[in-house]
Amino acid sequence: MNQLSAKELRDKIKAGEIKSVEATKAVFERIAKVEPTVGAYISIFEEQALAKAAQVDKRIAGGEKVGELAGLPVAVKDNMCTTFGTTTCASKILANFHAPYNATVVEKLLSSDAIIAGKTNLDEFAMGSSTENSGLKRTVNPWDIERVPGGSSGGSAAGLAAGLCFAALGSDTGGSIRLPASFCGVVGLKPTYGRVSRYGLVAYGSSLDQIGPVTQTVEDCALMMNVIAGYDPADSTSVDEKTAPLCDYLAKLDEPVKGLKIGIAPKFNAGADEQVRKAIDEAINTYRNLGAAIIEIDMPHFDYAIAAYYMVATAEASSNLSRYDGVHYGHRTRNPNDYIEVYTKSRAEGFGKEVKRRIMLGTYALSSGYYDAYYLKALKVRNLIRGDFVSVFEKCDCIMMPVSPTTAFKMGEKLDDPLKMYLSDIYTIAVNLAGIPGISIPCGFDDKNLPIGLQILAPAFGEENLLRIARMYEKQTDWHRKRPNLNG
Amino acid sequence: MGNLEYKVLVGLEIHVQLCTQTKMFCGCALSFAEEPNSRVCPVCLGMPGSLPVMNKQAVEFAILAGMALNCQIAQFTKWDRKSYYYPDLPKNYQISQYDLPLAINGYIEIPTDNGIKKIRIIRAHLEEDAGKNLHTAGNFSLVDLNRAGTPLLEIVTEPDMNSAIEVRALAEELQRIVRYLGVSEADMQKGHMRFEPNVNLVITRAGQEFKTPIVEVKNLNSFKALENSINYEIGRQLDRFNETGEVMEMGNKSTRGWDDAKEVTVLQREKEEAHDYRYFPDPDLVPVETNEDWLIPIQERLCELPLKKRLRYVKEYGLSDYDAGVLTSERATADFFENAVKSGGEPKRVCNLLTQYFQKRANERGCNLTELGVKPQQVAALAKMLEKEEISATAAAAISDAVVLSEDLDPGKYAQEHNLLQKSDAGELEAIVEEVIKANPQAVEDFKAGGKKSGKAKGFLLGQVMQKTKGRANPKVAAEILDRKLA
């Protein structure tokens, strides 16, 4: 059963061939066996999951209509609010926080009859590229437990790769879905900004954050998108369906895109490790063999993406995280002398190093006298990057490049050098600044048997085409069927 | 040191609470005196992951107020975060508007002894209110977030007011305006309108001008406190200048709180702290673009403003300024008055009926004049009967009482059924006058004699006529007959 994709399992559950309870039990058995090694979950909901699975089975047996994700065990990154369990953001400051409401995506999962098995680990407040910044838990890469799973949605990607769920949700602010998907050999999609509601996603960089699926296959990804995409009146930045019509992402998934034009930028790819570059070149060759045209593109402002990102994201973060003050909820220091100490000590005790670093960076960028030079300038760069993509997409349907310059690196390898860590996101960050969708799909392994991800980018709201393009490759290859060899 | 020549400068920062159905960025109802933290949701509590959604009604109310204050309405405006840490501010930033406010460059007209004065308005913008910290006994404070997220319109004026009376006039005028527009209940005691005056003086001494340091006064919850605090500050700043010669310079603006019991201002903050609010556009909200399709229907909701109305009542209807002021103090009263006039009531008589009879009844019942259940048509009918001298003032009062008790009452019919119509029929009255003359020869003699006694005698004779007709004789007609008969 663990070899089934989410869509295959869902179909079998719906057909009554497999009981959701069996699938859910299998997931929890697997969790019991390998989770102590992997460390994907911050919390698991076995009892609740089995009860819901039994209920879905009963409804299926009774011939009742069930949702798109009927009986499917899934995982949710622990920065999405749930009324059950805690919503920690992997931070000590929210370690015991119980949200009073469900995020819109959680509501959508539940009403689609998904079984939420647990909530996954992440870099604290989604700030990081390795999940090593979690304040609560260590997650390893199932392909090599000495290595990081990537971040910040490391728990979702590692958990999925290890068979601890059938699909998961992550969030992506600068590559946080795509990077761990690439490091763990699974599929990860960052949708267009505004396509999926952010209501209930604990904010890091509000103008960059986007929730997306982490799945075994492109088909699973389309299935998940069918559930989570759409306008939400509770999120003013979600895009209404008149402006950008929704579609059934599964409907035309298997139709190849005719006359496909792929943009590549050899200049960028040159910066990646040789084995990564080779895998990307081979993937592009596969497309060429399918009849795609390859066009060389130039993105003059791409080099400034990381600098601009770390201004915009940290500025927003410094403001978004100011609410964690020990007054209203979350960690409060013991025996403060006055209310100022409630703030300073609660925050000093509750936040980890990287979060503090980003709060300080962002506070500085927004300070009077520096605003124009940093934040405003970053916004201008952001517009230029957006413009680069717009003009590139006049010439091609999609852009292909690596997700990351390297495969998964060793635990601790970059922990003391934040700048080096930030550079892991060099290929993913521009996508968030531009708000366009990007997907990471497995495209091979290096000589250490570590997965390599191919990143495909499409114009805003071009998810349907993007998934079809990714699916063309998936059908030609079986990288996505490879599983890490993990024995609890 | 002799008397100094000085000029008072006051600018106001005003917060007006809008009376929308729901809060500025969430669906919670506005709160008045409910159980603490009972009117809250994840959004106004600033819970992780919650997102604000703009209340369109609040924006429309603010636009309407901006139009009434003669402001330019921005075609493009946005929301900014203003960051500061305080326990009553759940997100530790307030959603406000920084560099692109909703309305700019307006003015408000206020009545002064020297006629109408224009006070310039720099800007008006929308923002969310904070909660309240409750400092009860004990080594802790409590936070009530019922008020958090309530929509506020912040209005900033130029320092164009030159006396405490002008400040009060502006405050009262603004209260009338926002009530007319129906955008705020504007009750100062309830904190619906909060005024923070910035006061200083320009003192002339030996041909040289000196500006005293600006003082911002807080904690004013009545018009009286507003007026008194400014008068107090004028005296205090003069004394201080005489003592120290201190003048305005960068950073010496201070904040003082009004102590209502002692009637003094008390220093709260010595120096204006160099606050860095780190404003930046709120990424959770989209900018607001106002186009004609949206603005025109709002413009149509704009009504004649109270001051204009008041002046028109004086000019057009010949009412006294005082009466015009009473009638225009509330829009409902003014509308009622105008409807009664439209129904044919002579304006002055309608005014008298309203201000004399009906206002008293309303006061007795503790309600608004328009809540008495009286129709403008009924008042118009009464006014018409008075004008035609069909009823006496006494009868009018009696009919008014009846009208208050029954909405469907026809004043004319009622007067007839209750014998309240005046006897103006000369034939009928002549017979009665004849009777009275016959019965009172002494008085007739006194009357004819002229002089002091004459007037008194005439009054007596007329009184007799009124008695015989049970008060229903038209006094004018009766007097005419008497004069004629005894001439």
CSV table of N, CA and C in Angstrom, one decimal, chain A residues 47-91:
chain,number,residue,atom,x,y,z
A,47,GLU,N,-5.6,9.0,17.1
A,47,GLU,CA,-7.0,8.6,17.4
A,47,GLU,C,-8.0,9.3,16.6
A,48,GLN,N,-7.8,10.6,16.4
A,48,GLN,CA,-8.7,11.5,15.6
A,48,GLN,C,-8.7,11.0,14.2
A,49,ALA,N,-7.5,10.7,13.7
A,49,ALA,CA,-7.4,10.3,12.3
A,49,ALA,C,-8.2,8.9,12.0
A,50,LEU,N,-8.0,8.0,13.0
A,50,LEU,CA,-8.7,6.7,12.8
A,50,LEU,C,-10.2,6.8,12.9
A,51,ALA,N,-10.6,7.7,13.8
A,51,ALA,CA,-12.1,7.9,13.9
A,51,ALA,C,-12.6,8.5,12.6
A,52,LYS,N,-11.9,9.5,12.0
A,52,LYS,CA,-12.4,10.1,10.8
A,52,LYS,C,-12.4,9.1,9.7
A,53,ALA,N,-11.3,8.3,9.6
A,53,ALA,CA,-11.2,7.3,8.6
A,53,ALA,C,-12.3,6.3,8.6
A,54,ALA,N,-12.7,5.9,9.8
A,54,ALA,CA,-13.8,4.9,10.0
A,54,ALA,C,-15.1,5.6,9.5
A,55,GLN,N,-15.2,6.9,9.8
A,55,GLN,CA,-16.4,7.6,9.4
A,55,GLN,C,-16.5,7.7,7.9
A,56,VAL,N,-15.4,8.0,7.2
A,56,VAL,CA,-15.3,8.0,5.8
A,56,VAL,C,-15.7,6.7,5.2
A,57,ASP,N,-15.1,5.6,5.7
A,57,ASP,CA,-15.3,4.3,5.3
A,57,ASP,C,-16.8,3.9,5.3
A,58,LYS,N,-17.4,4.3,6.4
A,58,LYS,CA,-18.8,4.1,6.6
A,58,LYS,C,-19.7,4.8,5.6
A,59,ARG,N,-19.3,6.0,5.3
A,59,ARG,CA,-20.1,6.8,4.3
A,59,ARG,C,-19.9,6.2,3.0
A,60,ILE,N,-18.7,5.7,2.7
A,60,ILE,CA,-18.5,5.1,1.3
A,60,ILE,C,-19.3,3.8,1.3
A,61,ALA,N,-19.2,3.0,2.3
A,61,ALA,CA,-20.0,1.7,2.3
A,61,ALA,C,-21.5,2.0,2.2
A,62,GLY,N,-21.9,3.1,2.7
A,62,GLY,CA,-23.3,3.5,2.7
A,62,GLY,C,-23.7,4.2,1.4
A,63,GLY,N,-22.7,4.3,0.5
A,63,GLY,CA,-23.0,4.9,-0.8
A,63,GLY,C,-23.2,6.4,-0.8
A,64,GLU,N,-22.7,7.0,0.3
A,64,GLU,CA,-22.8,8.5,0.4
A,64,GLU,C,-21.7,9.1,-0.5
A,65,LYS,N,-21.9,10.4,-0.8
A,65,LYS,CA,-21.0,11.1,-1.5
A,65,LYS,C,-19.8,11.5,-0.6
A,66,VAL,N,-18.6,11.3,-1.1
A,66,VAL,CA,-17.5,11.7,-0.2
A,66,VAL,C,-16.6,12.7,-1.0
A,67,GLY,N,-15.7,13.4,-0.3
A,67,GLY,CA,-14.9,14.4,-0.9
A,67,GLY,C,-13.7,13.9,-1.8
A,68,GLU,N,-13.1,14.9,-2.4
A,68,GLU,CA,-12.0,14.7,-3.3
A,68,GLU,C,-10.8,13.9,-2.7
A,69,LEU,N,-10.6,14.1,-1.4
A,69,LEU,CA,-9.5,13.4,-0.7
A,69,LEU,C,-10.0,12.3,0.2
A,70,ALA,N,-11.1,11.7,-0.1
A,70,ALA,CA,-11.7,10.8,0.8
A,70,ALA,C,-10.8,9.8,1.4
A,71,GLY,N,-10.6,9.8,2.7
A,71,GLY,CA,-9.9,8.8,3.4
A,71,GLY,C,-8.4,8.8,3.3
A,72,LEU,N,-7.9,9.9,2.7
A,72,LEU,CA,-6.5,9.9,2.4
A,72,LEU,C,-5.7,10.6,3.5
A,73,PRO,N,-4.7,9.8,4.1
A,73,PRO,CA,-3.9,10.4,5.2
A,73,PRO,C,-2.9,11.4,4.7
A,74,VAL,N,-3.0,12.6,5.2
A,74,VAL,CA,-2.2,13.7,4.8
A,74,VAL,C,-1.5,14.4,6.0
A,75,ALA,N,-0.5,15.2,5.7
A,75,ALA,CA,0.2,15.9,6.8
A,75,ALA,C,0.1,17.4,6.5
A,76,VAL,N,0.1,18.2,7.5
A,76,VAL,CA,0.1,19.7,7.4
A,76,VAL,C,1.2,20.3,8.1
A,77,LYS,N,1.9,21.2,7.4
A,77,LYS,CA,3.0,21.9,8.1
A,77,LYS,C,2.5,22.6,9.3
A,78,ASP,N,3.3,22.6,10.3
A,78,ASP,CA,2.9,23.1,11.6
A,78,ASP,C,2.9,24.7,11.7
A,79,ASN,N,2.7,25.3,10.6
A,79,ASN,CA,2.5,26.8,10.6
A,79,ASN,C,1.1,27.1,10.1
A,80,MET,N,0.3,26.1,10.0
A,80,MET,CA,-1.1,26.3,9.6
A,80,MET,C,-2.0,26.0,10.8
A,81,CYS,N,-2.9,26.9,11.1
A,81,CYS,CA,-3.7,26.8,12.3
A,81,CYS,C,-4.7,25.7,12.3
A,82,THR,N,-4.8,25.0,13.3
A,82,THR,CA,-5.8,23.9,13.5
A,82,THR,C,-6.4,24.0,14.9
A,83,THR,N,-7.7,23.8,15.0
A,83,THR,CA,-8.3,23.9,16.3
A,83,THR,C,-8.0,22.7,17.1
A,84,PHE,N,-7.4,21.6,16.5
A,84,PHE,CA,-7.0,20.4,17.2
A,84,PHE,C,-5.5,20.5,17.4
A,85,GLY,N,-5.0,20.0,18.5
A,85,GLY,CA,-3.5,19.9,18.7
A,85,GLY,C,-3.0,21.4,18.8
A,86,THR,N,-1.7,21.5,18.7
A,86,THR,CA,-1.0,22.8,18.8
A,86,THR,C,-0.6,23.3,17.4
A,87,THR,N,-0.4,24.6,17.3
A,87,THR,CA,0.2,25.2,16.1
A,87,THR,C,1.4,25.9,16.6
A,88,THR,N,2.6,25.3,16.4
A,88,THR,CA,3.8,25.8,17.0
A,88,THR,C,4.7,26.6,16.2
A,89,CYS,N,4.6,26.4,14.9
A,89,CYS,CA,5.6,27.1,14.0
A,89,CYS,C,7.0,26.6,14.4
A,90,ALA,N,7.1,25.5,15.0
A,90,ALA,CA,8.4,25.0,15.5
A,90,ALA,C,9.2,26.0,16.4
A,91,SER,N,8.4,26.8,17.1
A,91,SER,CA,9.0,27.9,17.9
A,91,SER,C,8.7,27.6,19.4
